[in-house]
PDB file of C-alpha atoms in Angstrom:
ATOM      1  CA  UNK A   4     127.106  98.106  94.795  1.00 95.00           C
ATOM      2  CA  UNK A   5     123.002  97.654  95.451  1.00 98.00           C
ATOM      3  CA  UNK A   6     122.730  98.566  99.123  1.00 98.00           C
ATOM      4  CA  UNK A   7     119.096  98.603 100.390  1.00 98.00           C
ATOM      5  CA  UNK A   8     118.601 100.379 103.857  1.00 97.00           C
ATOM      6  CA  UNK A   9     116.148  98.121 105.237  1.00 95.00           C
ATOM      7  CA  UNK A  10     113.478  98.515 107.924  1.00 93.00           C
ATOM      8  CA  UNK A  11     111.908  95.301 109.474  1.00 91.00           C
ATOM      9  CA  UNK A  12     108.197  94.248 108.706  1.00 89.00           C
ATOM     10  CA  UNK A  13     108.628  96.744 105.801  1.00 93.00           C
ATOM     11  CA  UNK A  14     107.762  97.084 102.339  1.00 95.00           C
ATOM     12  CA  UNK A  15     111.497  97.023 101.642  1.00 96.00           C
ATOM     13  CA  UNK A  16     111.355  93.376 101.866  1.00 97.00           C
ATOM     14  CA  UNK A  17     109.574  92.640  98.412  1.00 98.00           C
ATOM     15  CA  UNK A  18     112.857  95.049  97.175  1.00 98.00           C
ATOM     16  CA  UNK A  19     115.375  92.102  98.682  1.00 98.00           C
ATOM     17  CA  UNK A  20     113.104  89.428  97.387  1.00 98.00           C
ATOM     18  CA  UNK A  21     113.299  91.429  93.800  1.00 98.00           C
ATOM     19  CA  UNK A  22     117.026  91.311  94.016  1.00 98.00           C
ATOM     20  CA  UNK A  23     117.087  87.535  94.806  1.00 98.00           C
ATOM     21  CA  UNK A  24     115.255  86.944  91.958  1.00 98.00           C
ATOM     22  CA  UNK A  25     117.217  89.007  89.505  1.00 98.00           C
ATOM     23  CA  UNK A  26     120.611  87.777  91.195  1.00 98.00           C
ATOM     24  CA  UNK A  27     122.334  90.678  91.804  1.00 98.00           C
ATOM     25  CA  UNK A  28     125.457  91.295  94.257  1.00 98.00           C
ATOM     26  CA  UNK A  29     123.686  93.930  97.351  1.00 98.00           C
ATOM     27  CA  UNK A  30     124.110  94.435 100.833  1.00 98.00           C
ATOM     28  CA  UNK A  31     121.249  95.546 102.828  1.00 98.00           C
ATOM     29  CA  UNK A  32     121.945  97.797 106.353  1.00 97.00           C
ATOM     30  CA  UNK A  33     119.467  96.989 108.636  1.00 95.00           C
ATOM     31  CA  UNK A  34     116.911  99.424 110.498  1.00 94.00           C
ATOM     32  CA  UNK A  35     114.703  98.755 113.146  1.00 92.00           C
ATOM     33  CA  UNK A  36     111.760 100.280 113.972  1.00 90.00           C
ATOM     34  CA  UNK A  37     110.887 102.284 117.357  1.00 87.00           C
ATOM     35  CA  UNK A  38     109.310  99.663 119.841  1.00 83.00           C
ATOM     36  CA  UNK A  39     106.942 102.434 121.058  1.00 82.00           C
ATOM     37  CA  UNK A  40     106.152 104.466 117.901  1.00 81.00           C
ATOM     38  CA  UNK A  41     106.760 101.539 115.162  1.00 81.00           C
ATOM     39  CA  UNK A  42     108.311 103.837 113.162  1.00 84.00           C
ATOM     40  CA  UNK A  43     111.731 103.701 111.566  1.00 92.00           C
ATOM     41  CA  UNK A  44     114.789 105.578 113.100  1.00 92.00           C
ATOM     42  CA  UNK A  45     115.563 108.979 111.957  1.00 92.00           C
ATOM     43  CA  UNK A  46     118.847 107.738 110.731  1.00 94.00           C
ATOM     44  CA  UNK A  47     116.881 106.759 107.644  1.00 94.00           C
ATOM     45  CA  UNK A  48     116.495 110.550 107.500  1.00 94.00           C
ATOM     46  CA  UNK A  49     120.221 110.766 106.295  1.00 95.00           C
ATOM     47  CA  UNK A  50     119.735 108.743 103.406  1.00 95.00           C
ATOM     48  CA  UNK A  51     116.423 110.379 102.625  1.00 95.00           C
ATOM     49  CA  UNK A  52     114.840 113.509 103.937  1.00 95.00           C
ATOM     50  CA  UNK A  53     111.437 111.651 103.960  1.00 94.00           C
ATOM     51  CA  UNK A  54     113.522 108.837 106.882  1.00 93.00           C
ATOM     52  CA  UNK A  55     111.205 106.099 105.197  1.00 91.00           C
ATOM     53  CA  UNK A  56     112.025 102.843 103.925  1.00 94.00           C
ATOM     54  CA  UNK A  57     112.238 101.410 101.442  1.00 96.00           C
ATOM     55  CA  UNK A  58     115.483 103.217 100.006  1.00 97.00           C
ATOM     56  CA  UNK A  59     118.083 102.025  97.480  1.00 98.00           C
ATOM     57  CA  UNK A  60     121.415 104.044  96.619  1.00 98.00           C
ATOM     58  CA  UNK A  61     123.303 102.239  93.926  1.00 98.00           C
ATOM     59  CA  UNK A  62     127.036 104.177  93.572  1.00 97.00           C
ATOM     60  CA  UNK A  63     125.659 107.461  93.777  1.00 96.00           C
ATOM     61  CA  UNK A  64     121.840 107.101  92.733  1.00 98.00           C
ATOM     62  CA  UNK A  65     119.520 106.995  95.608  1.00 98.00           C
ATOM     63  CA  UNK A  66     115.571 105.839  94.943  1.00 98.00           C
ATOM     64  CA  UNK A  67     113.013 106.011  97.131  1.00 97.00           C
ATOM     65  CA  UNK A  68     109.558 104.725  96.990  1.00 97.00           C
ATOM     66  CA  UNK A  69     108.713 100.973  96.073  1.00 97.00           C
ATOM     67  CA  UNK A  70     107.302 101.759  92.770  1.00 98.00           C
ATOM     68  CA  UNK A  71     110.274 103.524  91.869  1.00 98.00           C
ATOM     69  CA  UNK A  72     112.902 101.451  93.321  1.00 98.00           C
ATOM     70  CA  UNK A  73     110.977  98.481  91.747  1.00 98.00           C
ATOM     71  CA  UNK A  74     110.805 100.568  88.083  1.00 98.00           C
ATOM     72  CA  UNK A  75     114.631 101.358  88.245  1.00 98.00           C
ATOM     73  CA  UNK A  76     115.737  97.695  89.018  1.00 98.00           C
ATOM     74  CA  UNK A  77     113.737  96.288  86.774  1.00 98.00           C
ATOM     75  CA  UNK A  78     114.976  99.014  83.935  1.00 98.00           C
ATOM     76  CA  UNK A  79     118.353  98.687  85.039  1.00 98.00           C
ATOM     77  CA  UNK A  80     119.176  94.880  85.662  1.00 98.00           C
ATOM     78  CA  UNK A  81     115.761  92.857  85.034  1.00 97.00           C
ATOM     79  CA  UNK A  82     114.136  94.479  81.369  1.00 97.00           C
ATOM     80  CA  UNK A  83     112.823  90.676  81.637  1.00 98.00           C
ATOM     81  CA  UNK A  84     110.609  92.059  84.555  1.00 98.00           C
ATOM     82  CA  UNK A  85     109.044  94.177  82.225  1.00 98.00           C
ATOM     83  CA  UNK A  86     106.511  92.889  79.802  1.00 98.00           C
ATOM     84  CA  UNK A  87     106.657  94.418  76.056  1.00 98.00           C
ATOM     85  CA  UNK A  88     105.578  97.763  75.696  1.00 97.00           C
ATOM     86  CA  UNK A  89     102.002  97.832  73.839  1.00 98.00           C
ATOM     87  CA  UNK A  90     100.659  94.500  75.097  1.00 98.00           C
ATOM     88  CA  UNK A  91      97.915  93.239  77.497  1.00 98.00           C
ATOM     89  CA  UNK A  92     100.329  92.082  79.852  1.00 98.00           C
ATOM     90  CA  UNK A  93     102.369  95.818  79.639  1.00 98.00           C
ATOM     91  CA  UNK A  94      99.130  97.376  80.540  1.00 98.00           C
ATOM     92  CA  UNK A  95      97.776  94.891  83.573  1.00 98.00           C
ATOM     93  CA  UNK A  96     102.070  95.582  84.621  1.00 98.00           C
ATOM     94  CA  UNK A  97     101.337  99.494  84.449  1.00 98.00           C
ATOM     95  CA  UNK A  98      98.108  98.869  86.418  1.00 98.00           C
ATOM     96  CA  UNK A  99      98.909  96.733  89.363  1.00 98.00           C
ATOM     97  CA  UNK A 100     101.893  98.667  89.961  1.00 98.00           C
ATOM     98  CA  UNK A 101     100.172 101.849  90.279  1.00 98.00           C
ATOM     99  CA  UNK A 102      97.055  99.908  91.940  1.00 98.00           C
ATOM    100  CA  UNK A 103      99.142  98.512  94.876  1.00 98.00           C
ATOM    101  CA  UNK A 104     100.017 101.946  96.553  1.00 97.00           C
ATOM    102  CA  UNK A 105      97.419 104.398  95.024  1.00 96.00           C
ATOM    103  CA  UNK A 106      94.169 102.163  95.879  1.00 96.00           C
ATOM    104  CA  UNK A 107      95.119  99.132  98.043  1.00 96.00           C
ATOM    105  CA  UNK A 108      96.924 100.330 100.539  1.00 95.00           C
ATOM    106  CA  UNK A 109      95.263 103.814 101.390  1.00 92.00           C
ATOM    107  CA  UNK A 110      92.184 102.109 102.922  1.00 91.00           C
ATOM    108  CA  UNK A 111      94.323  99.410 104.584  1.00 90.00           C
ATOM    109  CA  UNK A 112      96.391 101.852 106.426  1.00 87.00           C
ATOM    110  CA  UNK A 113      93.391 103.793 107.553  1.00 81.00           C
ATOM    111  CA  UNK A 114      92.423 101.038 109.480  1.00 79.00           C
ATOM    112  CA  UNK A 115      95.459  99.729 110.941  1.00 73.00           C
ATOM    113  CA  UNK A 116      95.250 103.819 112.521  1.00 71.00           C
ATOM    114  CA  UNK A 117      91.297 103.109 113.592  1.00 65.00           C
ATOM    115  CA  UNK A 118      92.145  99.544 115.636  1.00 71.00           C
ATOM    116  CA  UNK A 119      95.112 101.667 116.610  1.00 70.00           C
ATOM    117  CA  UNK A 120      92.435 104.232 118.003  1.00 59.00           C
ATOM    118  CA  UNK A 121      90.104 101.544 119.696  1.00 63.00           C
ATOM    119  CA  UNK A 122      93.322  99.840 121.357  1.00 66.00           C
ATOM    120  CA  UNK A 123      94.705 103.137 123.062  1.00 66.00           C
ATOM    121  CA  UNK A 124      91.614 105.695 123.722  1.00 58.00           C
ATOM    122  CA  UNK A 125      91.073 106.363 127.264  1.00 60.00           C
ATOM    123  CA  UNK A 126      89.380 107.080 129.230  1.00 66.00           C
ATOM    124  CA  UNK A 127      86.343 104.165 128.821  1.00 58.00           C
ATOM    125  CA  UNK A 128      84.248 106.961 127.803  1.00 51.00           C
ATOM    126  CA  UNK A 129      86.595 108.143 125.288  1.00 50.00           C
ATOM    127  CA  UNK A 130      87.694 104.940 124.389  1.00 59.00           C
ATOM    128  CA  UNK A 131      83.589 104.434 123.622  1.00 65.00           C
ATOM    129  CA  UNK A 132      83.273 107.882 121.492  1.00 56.00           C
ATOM    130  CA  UNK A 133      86.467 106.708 119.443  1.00 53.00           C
ATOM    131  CA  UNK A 134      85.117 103.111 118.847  1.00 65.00           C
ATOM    132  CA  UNK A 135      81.800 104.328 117.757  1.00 70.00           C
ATOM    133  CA  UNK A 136      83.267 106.746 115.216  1.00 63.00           C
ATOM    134  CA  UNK A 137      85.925 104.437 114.201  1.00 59.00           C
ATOM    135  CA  UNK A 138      83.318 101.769 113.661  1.00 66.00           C
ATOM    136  CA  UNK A 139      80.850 104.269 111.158  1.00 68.00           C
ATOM    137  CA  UNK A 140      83.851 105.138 109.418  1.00 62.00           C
ATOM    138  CA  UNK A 141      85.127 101.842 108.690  1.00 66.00           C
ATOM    139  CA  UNK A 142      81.772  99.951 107.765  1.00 68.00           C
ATOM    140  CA  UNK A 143      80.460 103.502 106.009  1.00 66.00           C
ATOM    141  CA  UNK A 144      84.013 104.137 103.989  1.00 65.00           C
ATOM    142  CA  UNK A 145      87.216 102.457 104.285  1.00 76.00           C
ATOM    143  CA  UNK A 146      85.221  98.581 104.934  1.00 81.00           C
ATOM    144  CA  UNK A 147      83.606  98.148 102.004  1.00 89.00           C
ATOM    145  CA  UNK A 148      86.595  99.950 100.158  1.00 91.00           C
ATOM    146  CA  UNK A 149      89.222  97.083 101.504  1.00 92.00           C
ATOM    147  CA  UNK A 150      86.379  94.372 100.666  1.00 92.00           C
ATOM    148  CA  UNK A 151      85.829  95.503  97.128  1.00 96.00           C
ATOM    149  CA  UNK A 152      89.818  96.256  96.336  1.00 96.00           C
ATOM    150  CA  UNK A 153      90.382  92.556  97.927  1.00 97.00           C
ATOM    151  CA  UNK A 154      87.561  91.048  95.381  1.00 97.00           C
ATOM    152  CA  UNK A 155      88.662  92.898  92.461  1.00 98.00           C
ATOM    153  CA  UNK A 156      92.461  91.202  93.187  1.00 98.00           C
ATOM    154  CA  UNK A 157      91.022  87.786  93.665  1.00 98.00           C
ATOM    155  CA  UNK A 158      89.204  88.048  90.149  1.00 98.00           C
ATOM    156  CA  UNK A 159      92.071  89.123  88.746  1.00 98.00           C
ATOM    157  CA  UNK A 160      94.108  86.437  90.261  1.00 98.00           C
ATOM    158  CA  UNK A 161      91.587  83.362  89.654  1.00 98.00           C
ATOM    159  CA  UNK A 162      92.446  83.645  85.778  1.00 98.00           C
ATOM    160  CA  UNK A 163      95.917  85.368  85.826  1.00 98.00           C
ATOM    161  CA  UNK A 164      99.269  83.643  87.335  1.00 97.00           C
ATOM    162  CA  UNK A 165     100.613  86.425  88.275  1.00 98.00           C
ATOM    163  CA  UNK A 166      99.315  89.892  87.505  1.00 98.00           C
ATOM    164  CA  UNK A 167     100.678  90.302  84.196  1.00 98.00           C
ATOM    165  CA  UNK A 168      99.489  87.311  83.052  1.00 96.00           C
ATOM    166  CA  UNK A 169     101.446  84.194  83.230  1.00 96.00           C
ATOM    167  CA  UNK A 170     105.267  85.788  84.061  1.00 97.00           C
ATOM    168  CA  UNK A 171     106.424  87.150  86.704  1.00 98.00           C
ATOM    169  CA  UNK A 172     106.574  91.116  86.333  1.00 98.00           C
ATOM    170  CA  UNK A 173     107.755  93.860  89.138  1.00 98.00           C
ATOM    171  CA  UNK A 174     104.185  94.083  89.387  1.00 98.00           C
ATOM    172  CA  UNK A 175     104.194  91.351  91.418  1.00 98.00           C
ATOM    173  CA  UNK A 176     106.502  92.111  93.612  1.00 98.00           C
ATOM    174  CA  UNK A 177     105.103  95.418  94.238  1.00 98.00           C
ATOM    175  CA  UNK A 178     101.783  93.940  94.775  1.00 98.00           C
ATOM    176  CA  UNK A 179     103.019  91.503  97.119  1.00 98.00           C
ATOM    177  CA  UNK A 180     103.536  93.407 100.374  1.00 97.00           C
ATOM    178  CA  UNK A 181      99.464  94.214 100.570  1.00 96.00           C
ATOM    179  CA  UNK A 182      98.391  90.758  99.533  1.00 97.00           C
ATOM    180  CA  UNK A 183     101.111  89.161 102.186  1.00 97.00           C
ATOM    181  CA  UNK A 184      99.785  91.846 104.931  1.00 94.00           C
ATOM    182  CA  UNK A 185      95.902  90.800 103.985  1.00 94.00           C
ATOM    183  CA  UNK A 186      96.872  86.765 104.453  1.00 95.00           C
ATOM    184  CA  UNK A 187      98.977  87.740 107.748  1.00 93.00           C
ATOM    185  CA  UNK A 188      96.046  89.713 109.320  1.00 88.00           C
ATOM    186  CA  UNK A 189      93.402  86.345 108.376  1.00 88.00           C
ATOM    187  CA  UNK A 190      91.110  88.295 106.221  1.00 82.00           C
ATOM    188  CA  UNK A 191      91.720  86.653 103.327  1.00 79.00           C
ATOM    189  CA  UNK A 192      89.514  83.394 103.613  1.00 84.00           C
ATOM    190  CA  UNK A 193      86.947  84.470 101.741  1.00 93.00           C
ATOM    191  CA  UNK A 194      89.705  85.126  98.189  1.00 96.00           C
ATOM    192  CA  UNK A 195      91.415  81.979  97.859  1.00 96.00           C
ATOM    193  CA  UNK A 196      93.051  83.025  94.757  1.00 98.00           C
ATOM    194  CA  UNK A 197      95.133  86.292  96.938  1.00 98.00           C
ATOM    195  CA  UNK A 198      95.843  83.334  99.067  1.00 97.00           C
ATOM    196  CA  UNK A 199      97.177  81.420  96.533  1.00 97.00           C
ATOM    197  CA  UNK A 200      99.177  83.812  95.054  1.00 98.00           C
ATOM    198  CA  UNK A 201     100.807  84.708  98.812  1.00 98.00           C
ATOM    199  CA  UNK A 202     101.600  80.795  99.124  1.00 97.00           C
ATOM    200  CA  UNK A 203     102.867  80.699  95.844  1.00 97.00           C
ATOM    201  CA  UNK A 204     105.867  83.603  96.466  1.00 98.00           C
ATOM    202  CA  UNK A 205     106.612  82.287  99.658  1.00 97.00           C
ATOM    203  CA  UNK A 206     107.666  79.124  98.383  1.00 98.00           C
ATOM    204  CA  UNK A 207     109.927  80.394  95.939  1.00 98.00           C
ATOM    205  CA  UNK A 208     113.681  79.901  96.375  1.00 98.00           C
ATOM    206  CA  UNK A 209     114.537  83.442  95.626  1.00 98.00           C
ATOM    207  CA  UNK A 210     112.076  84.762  98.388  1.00 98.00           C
ATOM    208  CA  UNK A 211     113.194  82.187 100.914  1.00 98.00           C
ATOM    209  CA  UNK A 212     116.948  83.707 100.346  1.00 98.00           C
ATOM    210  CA  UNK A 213     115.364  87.142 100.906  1.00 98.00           C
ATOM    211  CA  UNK A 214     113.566  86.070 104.225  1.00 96.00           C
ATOM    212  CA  UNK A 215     116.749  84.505 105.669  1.00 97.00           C
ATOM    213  CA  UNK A 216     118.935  88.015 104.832  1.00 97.00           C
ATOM    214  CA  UNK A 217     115.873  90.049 105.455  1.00 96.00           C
ATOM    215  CA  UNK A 218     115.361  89.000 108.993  1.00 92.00           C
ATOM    216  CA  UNK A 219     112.221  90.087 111.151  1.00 86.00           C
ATOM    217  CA  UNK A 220     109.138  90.123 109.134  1.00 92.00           C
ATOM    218  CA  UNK A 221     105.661  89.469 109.899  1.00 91.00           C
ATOM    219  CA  UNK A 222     103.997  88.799 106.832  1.00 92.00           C
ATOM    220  CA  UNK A 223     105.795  85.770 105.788  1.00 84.00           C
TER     221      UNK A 223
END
């Protein structure tokens, strides 16, 4: 039996939604994060030295990492999830799920930890010195970064279904936690297509089963 040791507003959600879709048997054992830290419980820590979530163990195979998790799933139960090996649509797959974690995200985080910075420095005039570096580090770096990764995706996505092309691939999923965070946050206006793409998963019946066993999560 699937069992996916799930932390709330986590990327381990797009792993329930994946199993939804493929229609396999799981049950999923709930984490929650610290209210003061927001991070997940070391009890994670015994399924995975790392403590972070997403993690799988199926029988006696444990995966970490969404990428991975996603890969093994989709090798395992879903080879439908996969496009054919030596195609276009193999290669965008390949891409996007290496683009999600490896460009995407980086930047993204890095600036969740700078509004992080500007909401807790103190004293004022350390709260001033950390806002002024914060701000030449986002609009000199990691802005421009998040603006050009979020264009790129919305090009993609004006001529492409879904990232593969016009099936659904465990690229999508993977690429789905960013995209949904992006839409969540309201700085997605300006790329209509992400936001299409975001409205487009949440209305399928497969991630509506995964929000309802999921529980607590943001994005959605």
């Amino acid at each position: 039996m699937i069992v996916v040791h799930h932390l709330n507003n986590s990327r381990s959600q797009r792993v329930i939604w994946m199993l939804e879709e493929l229609g396999l048997d799981y049950e999923i054992k709930q984490y929650k994060r610290d209210s003061v830290t927001n991070l997940a419980p070391n009890t994670l820590k015994l399924i995975h030295p790392l403590g972070k979530s997403p993690v799988i163990t199926d029988g006696d195979i444990t995966v970490a990492e969404s990428g991975a998790i996603i890969e093994y799933l989709a090798h395992t139960y879903g080879k439908q999830l996969i496009p054919e090996i030596g195609t276009e649509a193999h290669r965008q797959y390949t891409y996007w799920m290496h683009f999600a974690e490896g460009s995407l995200m980086p930047p993204m985080v890095a600036k969740l930890v700078f509004d992080k910075v500007r909401a807790s420095a103190s004293p004022f005039f350390v709260k001033m010195v950390a806002n002024k570096i914060a701000d030449k580090v986002m609009a000199g770096y990691f802005g421009p970064n998040i603006a050009a990764n979020l264009e790129f995706v919305n090009t993609h996505l004006s001529s492409n279904k879904w990232f593969a092309g016009e099936q659904l691939s465990g690229a999508d999923f993977q690429m789905s936690f960013p995209l949904e965070a992006t839409v969540a946050r309201g700085v997605s206006k300006q790329f209509p297509a992400i936001e299409e793409f975001v409205s487009r998963i949440h209305q399928r019946e497969a991630y509506l089963r995964a929000l309802e066993k999921g529980g607590d999560y943001d994005y959605a």
